[in-house]
Short mmCIF file of C-alpha atoms and ligand atoms in Angstrom, two decimals:
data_model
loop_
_atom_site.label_atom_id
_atom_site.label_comp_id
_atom_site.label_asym_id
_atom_site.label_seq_id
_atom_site.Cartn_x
_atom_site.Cartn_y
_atom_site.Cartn_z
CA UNK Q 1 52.16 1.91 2.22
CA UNK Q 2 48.02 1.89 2.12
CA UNK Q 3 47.25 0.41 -1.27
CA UNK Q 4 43.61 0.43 -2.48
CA UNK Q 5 42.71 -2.48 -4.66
CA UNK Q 6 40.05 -1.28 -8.00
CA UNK Q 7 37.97 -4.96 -8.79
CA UNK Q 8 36.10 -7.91 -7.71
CA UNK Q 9 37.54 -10.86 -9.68
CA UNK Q 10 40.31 -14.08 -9.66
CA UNK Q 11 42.49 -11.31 -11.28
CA UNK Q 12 42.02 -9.06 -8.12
CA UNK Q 13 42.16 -11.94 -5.97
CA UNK Q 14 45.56 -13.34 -6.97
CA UNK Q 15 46.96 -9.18 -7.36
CA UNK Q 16 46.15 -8.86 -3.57
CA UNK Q 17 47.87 -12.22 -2.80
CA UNK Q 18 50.66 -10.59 -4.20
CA UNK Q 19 50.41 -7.40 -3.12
CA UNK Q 20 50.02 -8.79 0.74
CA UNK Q 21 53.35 -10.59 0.50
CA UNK Q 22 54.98 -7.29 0.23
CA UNK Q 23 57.17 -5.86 3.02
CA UNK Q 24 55.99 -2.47 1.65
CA UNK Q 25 52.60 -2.87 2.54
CA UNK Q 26 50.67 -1.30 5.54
CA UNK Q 27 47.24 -2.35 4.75
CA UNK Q 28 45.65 -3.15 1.37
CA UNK Q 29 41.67 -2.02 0.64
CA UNK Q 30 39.84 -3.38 -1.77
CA UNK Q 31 36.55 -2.32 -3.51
CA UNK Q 32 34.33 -4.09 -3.81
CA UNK Q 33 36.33 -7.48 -3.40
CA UNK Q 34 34.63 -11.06 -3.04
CA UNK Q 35 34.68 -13.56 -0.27
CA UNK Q 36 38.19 -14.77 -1.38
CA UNK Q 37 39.87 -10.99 -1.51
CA UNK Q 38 38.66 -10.42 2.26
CA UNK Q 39 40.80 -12.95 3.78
CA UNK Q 40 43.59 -10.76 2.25
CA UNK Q 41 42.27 -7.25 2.39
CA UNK Q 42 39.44 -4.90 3.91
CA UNK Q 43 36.42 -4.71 1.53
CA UNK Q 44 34.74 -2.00 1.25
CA UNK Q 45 31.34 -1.23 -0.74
CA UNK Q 46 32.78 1.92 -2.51
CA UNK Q 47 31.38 2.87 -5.65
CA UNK Q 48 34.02 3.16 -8.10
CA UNK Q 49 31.86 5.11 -10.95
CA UNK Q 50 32.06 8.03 -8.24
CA UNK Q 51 35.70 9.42 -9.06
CA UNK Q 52 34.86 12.23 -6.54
CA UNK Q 53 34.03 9.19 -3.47
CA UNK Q 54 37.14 7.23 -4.23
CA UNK Q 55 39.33 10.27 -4.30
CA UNK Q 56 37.79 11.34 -0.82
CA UNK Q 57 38.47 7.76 0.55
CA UNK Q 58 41.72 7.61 -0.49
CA UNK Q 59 42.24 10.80 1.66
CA UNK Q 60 40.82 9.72 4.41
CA UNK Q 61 42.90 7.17 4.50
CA UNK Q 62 46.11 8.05 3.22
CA UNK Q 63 46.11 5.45 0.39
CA UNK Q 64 49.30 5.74 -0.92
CA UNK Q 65 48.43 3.91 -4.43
CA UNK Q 66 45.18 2.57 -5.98
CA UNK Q 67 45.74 -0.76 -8.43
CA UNK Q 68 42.99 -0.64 -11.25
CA UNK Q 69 41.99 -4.26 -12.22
CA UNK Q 70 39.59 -3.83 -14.63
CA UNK Q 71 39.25 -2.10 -17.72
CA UNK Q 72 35.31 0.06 -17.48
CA UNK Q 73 36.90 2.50 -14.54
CA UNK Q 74 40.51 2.94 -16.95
CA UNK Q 75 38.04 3.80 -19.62
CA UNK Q 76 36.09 6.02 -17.88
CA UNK Q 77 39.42 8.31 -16.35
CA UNK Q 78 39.44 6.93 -12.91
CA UNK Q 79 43.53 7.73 -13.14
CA UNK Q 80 43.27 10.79 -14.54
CA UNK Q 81 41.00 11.87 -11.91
CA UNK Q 82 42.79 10.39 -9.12
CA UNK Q 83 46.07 12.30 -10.84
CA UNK Q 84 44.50 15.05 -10.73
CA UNK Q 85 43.81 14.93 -7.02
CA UNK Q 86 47.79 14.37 -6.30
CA UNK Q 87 47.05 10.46 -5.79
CA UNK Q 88 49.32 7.74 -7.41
CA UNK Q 89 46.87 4.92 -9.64
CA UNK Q 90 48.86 2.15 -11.73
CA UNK Q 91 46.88 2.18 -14.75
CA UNK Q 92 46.55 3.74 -18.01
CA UNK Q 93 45.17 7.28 -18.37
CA UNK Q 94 41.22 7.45 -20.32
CA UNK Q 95 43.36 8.71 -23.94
CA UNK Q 96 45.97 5.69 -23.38
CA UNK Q 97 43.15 3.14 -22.21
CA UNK Q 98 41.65 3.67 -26.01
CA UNK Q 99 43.78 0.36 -26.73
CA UNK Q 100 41.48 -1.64 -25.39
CA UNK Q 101 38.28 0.96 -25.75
CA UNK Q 102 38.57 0.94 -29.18
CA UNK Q 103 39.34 -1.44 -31.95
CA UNK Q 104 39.11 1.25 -34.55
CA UNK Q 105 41.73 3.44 -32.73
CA UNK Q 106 44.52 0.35 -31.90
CA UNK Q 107 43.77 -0.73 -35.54
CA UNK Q 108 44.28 2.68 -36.63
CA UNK Q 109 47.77 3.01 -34.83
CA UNK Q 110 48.83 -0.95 -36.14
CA UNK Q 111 48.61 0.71 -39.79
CA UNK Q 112 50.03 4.33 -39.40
CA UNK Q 113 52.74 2.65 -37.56
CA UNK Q 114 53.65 -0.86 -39.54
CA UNK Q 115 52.21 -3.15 -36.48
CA UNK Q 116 51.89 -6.44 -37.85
CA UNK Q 117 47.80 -7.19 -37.30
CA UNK Q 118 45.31 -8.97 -39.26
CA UNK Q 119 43.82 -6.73 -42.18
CA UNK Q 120 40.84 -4.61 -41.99
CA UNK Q 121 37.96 -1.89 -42.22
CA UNK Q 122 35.98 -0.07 -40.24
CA UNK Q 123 31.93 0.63 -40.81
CA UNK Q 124 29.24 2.49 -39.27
CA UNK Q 125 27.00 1.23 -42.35
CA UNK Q 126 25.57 -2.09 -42.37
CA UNK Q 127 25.76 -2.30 -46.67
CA UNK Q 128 28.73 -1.15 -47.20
CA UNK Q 129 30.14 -3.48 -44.47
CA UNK Q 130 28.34 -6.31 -46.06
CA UNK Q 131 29.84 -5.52 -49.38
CA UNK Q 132 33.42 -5.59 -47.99
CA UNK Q 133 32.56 -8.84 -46.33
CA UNK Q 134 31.15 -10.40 -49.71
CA UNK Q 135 33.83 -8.74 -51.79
CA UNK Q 136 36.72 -10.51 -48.58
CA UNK Q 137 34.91 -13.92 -48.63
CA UNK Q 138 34.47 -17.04 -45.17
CA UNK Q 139 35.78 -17.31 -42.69
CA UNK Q 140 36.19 -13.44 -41.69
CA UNK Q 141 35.92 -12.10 -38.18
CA UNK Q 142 33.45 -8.87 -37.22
CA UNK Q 143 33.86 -6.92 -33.74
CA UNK Q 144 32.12 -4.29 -32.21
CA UNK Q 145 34.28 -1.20 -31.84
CA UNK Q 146 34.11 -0.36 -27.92
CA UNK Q 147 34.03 -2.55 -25.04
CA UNK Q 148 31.56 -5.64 -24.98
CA UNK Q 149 32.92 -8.11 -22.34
CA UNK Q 150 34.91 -10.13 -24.49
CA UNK Q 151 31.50 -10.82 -26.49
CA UNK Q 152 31.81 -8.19 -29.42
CA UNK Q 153 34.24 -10.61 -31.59
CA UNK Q 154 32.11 -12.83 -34.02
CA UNK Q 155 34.79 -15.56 -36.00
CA UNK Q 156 32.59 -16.26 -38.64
CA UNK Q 157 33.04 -19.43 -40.90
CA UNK Q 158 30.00 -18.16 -43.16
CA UNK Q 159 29.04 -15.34 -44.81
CA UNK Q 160 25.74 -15.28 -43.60
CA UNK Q 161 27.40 -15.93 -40.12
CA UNK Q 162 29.31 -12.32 -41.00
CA UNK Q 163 25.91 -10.72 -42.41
CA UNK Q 164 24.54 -11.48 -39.05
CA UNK Q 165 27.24 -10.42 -36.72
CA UNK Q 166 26.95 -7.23 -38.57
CA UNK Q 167 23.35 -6.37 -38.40
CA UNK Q 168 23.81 -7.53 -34.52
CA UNK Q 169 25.92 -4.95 -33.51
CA UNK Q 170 25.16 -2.06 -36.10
CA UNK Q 171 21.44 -2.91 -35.30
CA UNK Q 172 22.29 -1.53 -31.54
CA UNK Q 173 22.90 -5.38 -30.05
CA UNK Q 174 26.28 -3.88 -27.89
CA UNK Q 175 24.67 -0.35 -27.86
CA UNK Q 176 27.41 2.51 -27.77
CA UNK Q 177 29.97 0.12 -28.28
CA UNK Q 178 28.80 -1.45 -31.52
CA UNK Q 179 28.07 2.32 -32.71
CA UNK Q 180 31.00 0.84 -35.34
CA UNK Q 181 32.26 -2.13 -36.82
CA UNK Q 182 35.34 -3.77 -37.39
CA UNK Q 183 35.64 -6.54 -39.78
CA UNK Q 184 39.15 -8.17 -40.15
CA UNK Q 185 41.13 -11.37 -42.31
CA UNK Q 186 40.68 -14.16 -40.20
CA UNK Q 187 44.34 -15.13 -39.22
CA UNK Q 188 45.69 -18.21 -38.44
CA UNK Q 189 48.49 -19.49 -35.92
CA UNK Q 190 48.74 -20.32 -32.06
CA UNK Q 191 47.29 -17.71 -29.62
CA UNK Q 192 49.07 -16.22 -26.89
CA UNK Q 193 48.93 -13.88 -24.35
CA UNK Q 194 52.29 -11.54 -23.66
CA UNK Q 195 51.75 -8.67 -20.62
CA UNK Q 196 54.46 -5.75 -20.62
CA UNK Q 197 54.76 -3.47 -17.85
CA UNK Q 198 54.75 -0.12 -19.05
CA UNK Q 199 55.90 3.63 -17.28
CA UNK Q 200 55.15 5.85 -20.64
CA UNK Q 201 58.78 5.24 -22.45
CA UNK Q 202 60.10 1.71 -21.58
CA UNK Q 203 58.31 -1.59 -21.52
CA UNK Q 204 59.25 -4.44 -19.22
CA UNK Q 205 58.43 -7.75 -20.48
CA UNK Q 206 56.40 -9.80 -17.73
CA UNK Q 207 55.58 -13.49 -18.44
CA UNK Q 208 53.57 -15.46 -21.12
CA UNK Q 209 50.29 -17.14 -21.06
CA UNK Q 210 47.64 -19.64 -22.43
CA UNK Q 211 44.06 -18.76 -22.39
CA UNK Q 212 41.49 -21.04 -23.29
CA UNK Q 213 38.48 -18.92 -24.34
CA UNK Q 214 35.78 -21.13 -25.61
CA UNK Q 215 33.72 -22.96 -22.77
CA UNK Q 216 33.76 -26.58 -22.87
CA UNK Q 217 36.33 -28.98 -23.39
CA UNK Q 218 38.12 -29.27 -27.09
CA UNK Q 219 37.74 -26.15 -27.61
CA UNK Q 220 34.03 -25.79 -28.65
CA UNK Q 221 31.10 -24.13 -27.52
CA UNK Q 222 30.96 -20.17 -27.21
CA UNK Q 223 33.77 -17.60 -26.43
CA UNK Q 224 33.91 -16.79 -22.68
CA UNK Q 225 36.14 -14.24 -20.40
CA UNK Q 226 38.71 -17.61 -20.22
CA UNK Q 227 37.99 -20.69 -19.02
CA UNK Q 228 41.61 -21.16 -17.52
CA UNK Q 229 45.23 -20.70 -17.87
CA UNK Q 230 48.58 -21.67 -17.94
CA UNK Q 231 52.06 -20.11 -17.73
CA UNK Q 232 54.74 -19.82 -19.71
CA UNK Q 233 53.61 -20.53 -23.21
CA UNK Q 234 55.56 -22.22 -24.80
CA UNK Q 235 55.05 -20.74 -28.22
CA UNK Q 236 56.86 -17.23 -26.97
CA UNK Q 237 60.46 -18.16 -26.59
CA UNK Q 238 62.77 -15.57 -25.93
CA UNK Q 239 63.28 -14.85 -29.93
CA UNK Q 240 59.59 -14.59 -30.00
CA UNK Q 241 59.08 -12.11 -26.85
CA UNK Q 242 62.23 -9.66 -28.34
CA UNK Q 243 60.56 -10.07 -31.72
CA UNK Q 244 56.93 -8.88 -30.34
CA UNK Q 245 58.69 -6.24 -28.53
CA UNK Q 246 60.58 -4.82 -31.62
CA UNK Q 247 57.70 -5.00 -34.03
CA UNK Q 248 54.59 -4.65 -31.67
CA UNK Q 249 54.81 -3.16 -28.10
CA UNK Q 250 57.69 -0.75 -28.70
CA UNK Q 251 56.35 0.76 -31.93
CA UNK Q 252 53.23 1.34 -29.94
CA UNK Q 253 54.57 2.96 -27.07
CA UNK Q 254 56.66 5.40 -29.17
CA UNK Q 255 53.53 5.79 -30.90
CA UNK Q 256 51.33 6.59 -27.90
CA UNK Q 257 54.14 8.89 -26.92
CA UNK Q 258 54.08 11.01 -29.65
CA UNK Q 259 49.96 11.09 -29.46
CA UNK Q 260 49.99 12.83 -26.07
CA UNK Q 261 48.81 9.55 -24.88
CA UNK Q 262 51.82 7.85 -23.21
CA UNK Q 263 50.92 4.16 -22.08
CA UNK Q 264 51.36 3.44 -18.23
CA UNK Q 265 50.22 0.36 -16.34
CA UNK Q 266 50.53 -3.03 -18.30
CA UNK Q 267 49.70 -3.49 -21.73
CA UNK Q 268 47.88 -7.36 -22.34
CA UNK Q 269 48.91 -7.95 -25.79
CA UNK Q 270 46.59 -10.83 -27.84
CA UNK Q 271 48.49 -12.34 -30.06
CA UNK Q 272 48.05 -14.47 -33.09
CA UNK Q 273 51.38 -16.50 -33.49
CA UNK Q 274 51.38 -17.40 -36.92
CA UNK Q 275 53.93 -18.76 -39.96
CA UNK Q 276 55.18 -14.87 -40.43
CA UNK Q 277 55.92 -14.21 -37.00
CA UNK Q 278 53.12 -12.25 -34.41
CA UNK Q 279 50.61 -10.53 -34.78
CA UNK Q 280 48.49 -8.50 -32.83
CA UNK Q 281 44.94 -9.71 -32.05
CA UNK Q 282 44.15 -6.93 -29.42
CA UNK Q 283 45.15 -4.37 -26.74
CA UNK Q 284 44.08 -4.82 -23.69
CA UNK Q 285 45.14 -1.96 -21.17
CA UNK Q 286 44.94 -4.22 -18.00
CA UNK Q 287 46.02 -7.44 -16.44
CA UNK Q 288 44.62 -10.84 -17.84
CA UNK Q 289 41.74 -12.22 -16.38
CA UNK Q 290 42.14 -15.36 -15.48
CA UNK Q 291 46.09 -15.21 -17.04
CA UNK Q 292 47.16 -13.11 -13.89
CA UNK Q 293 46.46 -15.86 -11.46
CA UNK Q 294 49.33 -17.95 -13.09
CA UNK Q 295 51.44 -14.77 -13.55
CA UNK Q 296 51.32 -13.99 -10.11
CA UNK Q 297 51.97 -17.45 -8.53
CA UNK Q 298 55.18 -17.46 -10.67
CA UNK Q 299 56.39 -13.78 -9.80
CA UNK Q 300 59.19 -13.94 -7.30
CA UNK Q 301 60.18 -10.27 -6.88
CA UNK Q 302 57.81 -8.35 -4.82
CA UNK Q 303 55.36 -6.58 -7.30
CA UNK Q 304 54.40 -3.52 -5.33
CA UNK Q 305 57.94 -1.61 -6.24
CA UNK Q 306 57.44 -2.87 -10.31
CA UNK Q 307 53.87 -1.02 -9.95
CA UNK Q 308 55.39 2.02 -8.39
CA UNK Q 309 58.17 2.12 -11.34
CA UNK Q 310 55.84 1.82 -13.80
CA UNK Q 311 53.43 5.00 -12.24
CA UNK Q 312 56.95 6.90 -11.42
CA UNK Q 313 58.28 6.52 -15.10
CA UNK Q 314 61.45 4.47 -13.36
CA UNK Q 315 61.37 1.14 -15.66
CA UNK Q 316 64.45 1.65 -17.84
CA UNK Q 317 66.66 -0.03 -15.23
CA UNK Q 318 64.30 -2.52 -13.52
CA UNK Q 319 64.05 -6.05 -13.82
CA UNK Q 320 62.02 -8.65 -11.96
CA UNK Q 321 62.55 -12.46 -11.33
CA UNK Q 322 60.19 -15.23 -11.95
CA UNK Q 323 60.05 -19.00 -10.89
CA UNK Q 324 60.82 -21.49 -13.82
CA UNK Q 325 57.80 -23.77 -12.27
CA UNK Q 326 54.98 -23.69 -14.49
CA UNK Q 327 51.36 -22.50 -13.21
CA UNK Q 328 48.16 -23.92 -14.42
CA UNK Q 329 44.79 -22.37 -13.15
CA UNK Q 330 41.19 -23.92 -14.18
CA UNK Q 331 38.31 -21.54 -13.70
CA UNK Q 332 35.37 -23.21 -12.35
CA UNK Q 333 31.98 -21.52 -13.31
CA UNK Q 334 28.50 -21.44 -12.74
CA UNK Q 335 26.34 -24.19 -15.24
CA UNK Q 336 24.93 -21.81 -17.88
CA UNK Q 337 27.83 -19.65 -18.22
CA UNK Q 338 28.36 -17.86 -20.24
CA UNK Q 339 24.72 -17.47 -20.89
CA UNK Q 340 22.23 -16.99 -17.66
CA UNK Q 341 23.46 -18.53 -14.77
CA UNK Q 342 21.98 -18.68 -11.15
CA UNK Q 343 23.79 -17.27 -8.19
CA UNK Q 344 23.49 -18.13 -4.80
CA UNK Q 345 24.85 -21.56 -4.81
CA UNK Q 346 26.89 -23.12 -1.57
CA UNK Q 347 30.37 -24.23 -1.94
CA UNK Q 348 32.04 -26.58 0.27
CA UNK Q 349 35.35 -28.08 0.76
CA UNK Q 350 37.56 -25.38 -0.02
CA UNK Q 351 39.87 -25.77 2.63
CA UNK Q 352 40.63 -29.14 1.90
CA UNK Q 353 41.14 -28.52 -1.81
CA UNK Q 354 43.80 -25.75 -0.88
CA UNK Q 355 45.93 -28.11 1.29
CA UNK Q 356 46.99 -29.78 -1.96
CA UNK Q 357 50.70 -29.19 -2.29
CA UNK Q 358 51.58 -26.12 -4.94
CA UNK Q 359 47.87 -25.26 -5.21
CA UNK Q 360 46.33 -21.86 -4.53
CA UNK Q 361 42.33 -21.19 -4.82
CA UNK Q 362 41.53 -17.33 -5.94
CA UNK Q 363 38.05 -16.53 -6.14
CA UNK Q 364 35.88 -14.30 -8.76
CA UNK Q 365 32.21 -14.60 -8.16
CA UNK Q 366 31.79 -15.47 -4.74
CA UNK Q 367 30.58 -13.76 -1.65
CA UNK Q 368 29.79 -14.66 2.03
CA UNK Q 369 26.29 -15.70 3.40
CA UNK Q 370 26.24 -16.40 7.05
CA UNK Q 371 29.26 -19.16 7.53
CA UNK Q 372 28.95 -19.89 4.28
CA UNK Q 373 30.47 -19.18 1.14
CA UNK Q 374 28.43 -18.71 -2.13
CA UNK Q 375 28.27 -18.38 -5.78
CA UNK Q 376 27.77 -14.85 -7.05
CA UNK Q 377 29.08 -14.36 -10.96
CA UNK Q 378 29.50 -16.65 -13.85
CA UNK Q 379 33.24 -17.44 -13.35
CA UNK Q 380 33.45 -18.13 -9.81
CA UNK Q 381 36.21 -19.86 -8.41
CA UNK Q 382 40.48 -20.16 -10.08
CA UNK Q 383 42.32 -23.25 -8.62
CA UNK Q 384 45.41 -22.52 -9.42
CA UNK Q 385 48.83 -24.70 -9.18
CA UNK Q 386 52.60 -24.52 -9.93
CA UNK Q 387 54.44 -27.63 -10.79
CA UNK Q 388 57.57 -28.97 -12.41
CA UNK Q 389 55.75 -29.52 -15.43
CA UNK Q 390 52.50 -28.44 -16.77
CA UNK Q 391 51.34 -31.77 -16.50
CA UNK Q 392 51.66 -31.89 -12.50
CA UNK Q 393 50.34 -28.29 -12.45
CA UNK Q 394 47.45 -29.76 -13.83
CA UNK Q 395 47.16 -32.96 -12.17
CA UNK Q 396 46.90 -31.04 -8.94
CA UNK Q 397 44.84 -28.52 -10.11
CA UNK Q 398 41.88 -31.40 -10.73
CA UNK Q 399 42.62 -33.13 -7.42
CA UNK Q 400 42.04 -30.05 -5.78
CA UNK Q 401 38.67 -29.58 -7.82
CA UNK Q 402 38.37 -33.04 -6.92
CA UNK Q 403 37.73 -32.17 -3.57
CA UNK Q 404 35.76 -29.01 -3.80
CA UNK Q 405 31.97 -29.91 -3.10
CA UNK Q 406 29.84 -27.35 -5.90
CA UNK Q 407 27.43 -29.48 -8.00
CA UNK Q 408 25.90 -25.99 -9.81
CA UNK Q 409 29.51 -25.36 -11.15
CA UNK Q 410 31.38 -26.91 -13.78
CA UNK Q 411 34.96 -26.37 -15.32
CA UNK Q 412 36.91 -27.87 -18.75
CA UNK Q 413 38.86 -30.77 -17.92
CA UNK Q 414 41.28 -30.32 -20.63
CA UNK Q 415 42.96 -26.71 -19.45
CA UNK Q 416 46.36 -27.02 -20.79
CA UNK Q 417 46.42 -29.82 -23.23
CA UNK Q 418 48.17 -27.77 -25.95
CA UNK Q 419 51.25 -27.45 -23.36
CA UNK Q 420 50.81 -30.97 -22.28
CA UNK Q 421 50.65 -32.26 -25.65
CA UNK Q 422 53.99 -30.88 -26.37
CA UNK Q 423 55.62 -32.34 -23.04
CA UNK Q 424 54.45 -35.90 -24.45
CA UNK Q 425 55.89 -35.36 -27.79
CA UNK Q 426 52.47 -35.25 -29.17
CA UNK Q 427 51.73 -32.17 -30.94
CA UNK Q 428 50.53 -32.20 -33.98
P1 LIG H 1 39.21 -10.88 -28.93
O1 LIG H 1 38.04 -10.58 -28.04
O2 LIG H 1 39.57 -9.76 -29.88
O3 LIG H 1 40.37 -11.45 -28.15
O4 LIG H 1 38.77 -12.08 -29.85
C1 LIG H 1 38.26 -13.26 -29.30
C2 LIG H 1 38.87 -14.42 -30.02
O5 LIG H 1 38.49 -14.40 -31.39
C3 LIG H 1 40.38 -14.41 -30.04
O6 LIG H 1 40.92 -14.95 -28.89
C4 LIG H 1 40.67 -15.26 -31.26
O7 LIG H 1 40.55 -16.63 -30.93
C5 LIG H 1 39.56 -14.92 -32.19
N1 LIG H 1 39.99 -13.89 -33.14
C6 LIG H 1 39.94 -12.55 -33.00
N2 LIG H 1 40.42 -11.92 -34.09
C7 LIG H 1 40.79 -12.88 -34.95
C8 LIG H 1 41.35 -12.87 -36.28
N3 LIG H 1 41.61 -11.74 -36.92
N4 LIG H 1 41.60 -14.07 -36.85
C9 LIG H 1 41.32 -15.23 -36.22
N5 LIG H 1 40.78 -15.31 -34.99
C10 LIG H 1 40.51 -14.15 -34.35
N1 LIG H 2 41.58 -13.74 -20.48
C1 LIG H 2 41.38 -12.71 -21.42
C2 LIG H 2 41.13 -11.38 -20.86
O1 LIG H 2 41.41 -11.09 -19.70
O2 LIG H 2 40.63 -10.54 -21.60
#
């Protein structure tokens, strides 16, 4: 099979790892890539807002299925219009992608359809949201509708931290996106992120992960895209994964269903783990990014034929097998991140931090220059490692950094602790 991979990031990076172990595969494309993804796969400088150019590549070259990483080309219909032209794309369609396009409309759906999620409203005007918030009360939690890069969610402990967030994005601060608001009970609990493959009817539970959102270590500083992994977490044991299935992701694909809208690809579920079971943060309608490096190190069946089921509406009697290892992967960025950040940077010793046993390095924001290899993004390099433990993950993981040479990058040096901190006995 030709396979043509959508994406430039760790997420793409550890899919084509994947995707190149399969005996399926004939040759894999991806556009645009990085400097990791072309040791795996042809990159090519296609421009993916040009549904009509990546249709007439895909002819031309026989590509057999096209992977969508991230979510702006799902939003904007890239499957549909690749349907249209008799081509396979794993994905959801631009109506199913809503999920994760819209707050308002998943929101929407969680009510009509009993969905355990955190109360809310939605507002276009900036007094009457401010009136809900003062009527609600601190902490409460305002997002901008569409998409914003993981930037449109304000947790606010004040209520002049909420009064702000909502004259930020009604006063134009996310453009289109923040065209509405959102403003939701703060809930409380242990987060977690589930991913369920998806062909329209059935769901097929993949694995569980950790994110750690915020930038620096503890837990503070701003939100980011993830600062790192790990895999499984521990909070979703089997009771809790058939529990989120029953009240959350099934409800929602019978739901979607009966829209018109059925849900294909793989639904990213964020989820609020709290004293009265889950509860559903957000959709997203794609993989995790930087979750799916840890998913993908611990997938043992060949993922190419679970993509294909999911596009071919064949799920119902699939299954796929993981490793019980653990994977841990810290995301190294660039210092400034996730505010302005330079790019150009040179980064050395890579090949000596991947000969550390169990570790993998995918990369996100880097590119080639000359011999060299070189920063080009805010998140810029996943080292990623399995282990018998989370702890060993982990421990390799940071000898590995260890031995990368990239003084304009930095990473958290805690990625994982909440895991570890149960393996000790510690948790609180
Ligand atoms: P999101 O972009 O929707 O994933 O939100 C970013 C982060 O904000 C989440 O990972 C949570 O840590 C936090 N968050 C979002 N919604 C809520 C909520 N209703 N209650 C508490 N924390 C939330
Ligand atoms: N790591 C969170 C996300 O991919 O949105």
């Amino acid at each position: 099979m030709n396979i043509l991979l959508i994406g430039s990031g760790g997420r793409e990076h550890a899919l084509a790892w994947k995707i190149v172990s399969s005996p399926l595969l004939t040759k894999l494309w991806c556009a645009p890539g990085n400097a990791g993804i072309a040791q795996e796969a042809e990159c090519i400088a296609l421009d993916v807002a040009d549904h009509a150019a990546v249709v007439r590549f895909c002819k031309q070259n026989r590509i057999d299925l096209v992977v969508v990483g991230p979510e702006a080309p799902l939003a904007a219909g890239i499957v549909d219009d690749l349907a249209s032209a008799g081509i396979k794309a794993f994905g959801p369609s631009k109506a199913a992608s809503q999920l994760e396009s819209s707050k308002g409309f998943t929101k929407d759906l969680c009510k009509a359809n009993d969905i355990p999620t955190a109360a809310y409203e939605r507002f276009r005007d900036a007094d009457s949201a401010k009136a809900y918030i003062r009527k609600q009360g601190a902490p409460i939690v305002v997002k901008a509708d569409g998409l914003a890069a993981g930037k449109g969610v304000v947790v606010a402990m004040t209520l002049a931290e909420a009064e702000s967030a909502i004259d930020m994005i009604l006063g134009g601060g996310f453009g289109a996106a923040g065209a509405e608001a959102v403003v939701e009970e703060f809930i409380v609990g242990e987060e977690a992120s589930f991913f369920v493959l998806c062909d329209g009817e059935h769901g097929l539970p993949l694995a569980t992960a950790q994110d750690h959102k915020r930038a620096f270590d503890g837990d503070k500083g701003p939100n980011t895209g993830g600062m790192g992994a790990y895999s499984p977490a521990p909070v979703m044991t089997e009771a809790m994964i058939a529990r989120t299935m029953r009240e959350i992701v099934n409800p929602t694909l019978r739901a979607m269903a009966a829209k018109g809208m059925p849900y294909k690809g793989v639904l990213f579920a964020g989820l609020m783990v709290t004293k009265d079971g889950p509860k559903l943060i957000e959709y997203n309608a794609r993989f995790g990014d930087p979750e799916t490096q840890v998913l993908m190190l611990r997938l043992m069946s060949d993922l190419v034929p679970a993509l294909l089921a999911s596009v071919d509406g064949q799920l119902k009697n699939f299954d796929l097998r993981w490793f019980p290892d653990p994977a841990l992967t810290v995301v190294m960025a660039a210092k400034g991140y996730p505010g302005d950040y330079a790019k150009g940077s040179r980064i050395l010793g890579l090949e000596e931090a991947a000969k550390v046993e169990g570790v993998e390095i995918f990369h996100a924001g880097t590119k080639t220059s000359g011999a060299d290899i070189v920063s080009n993004g805010g998140r810029v390099l996943n080292v990623t490692a399995t282990g018998q433990t989370v702890s060993e993950a982990q421990r390799r993981a940071y000898e590995a950094i260890a031995r990368i040479e990239w003084p304009e990058g930095f990473c958290r040096s805690d990625i994982g602790w909440q895991a570890i901190a149960r393996e000790k006995g510690t948790k609180v």
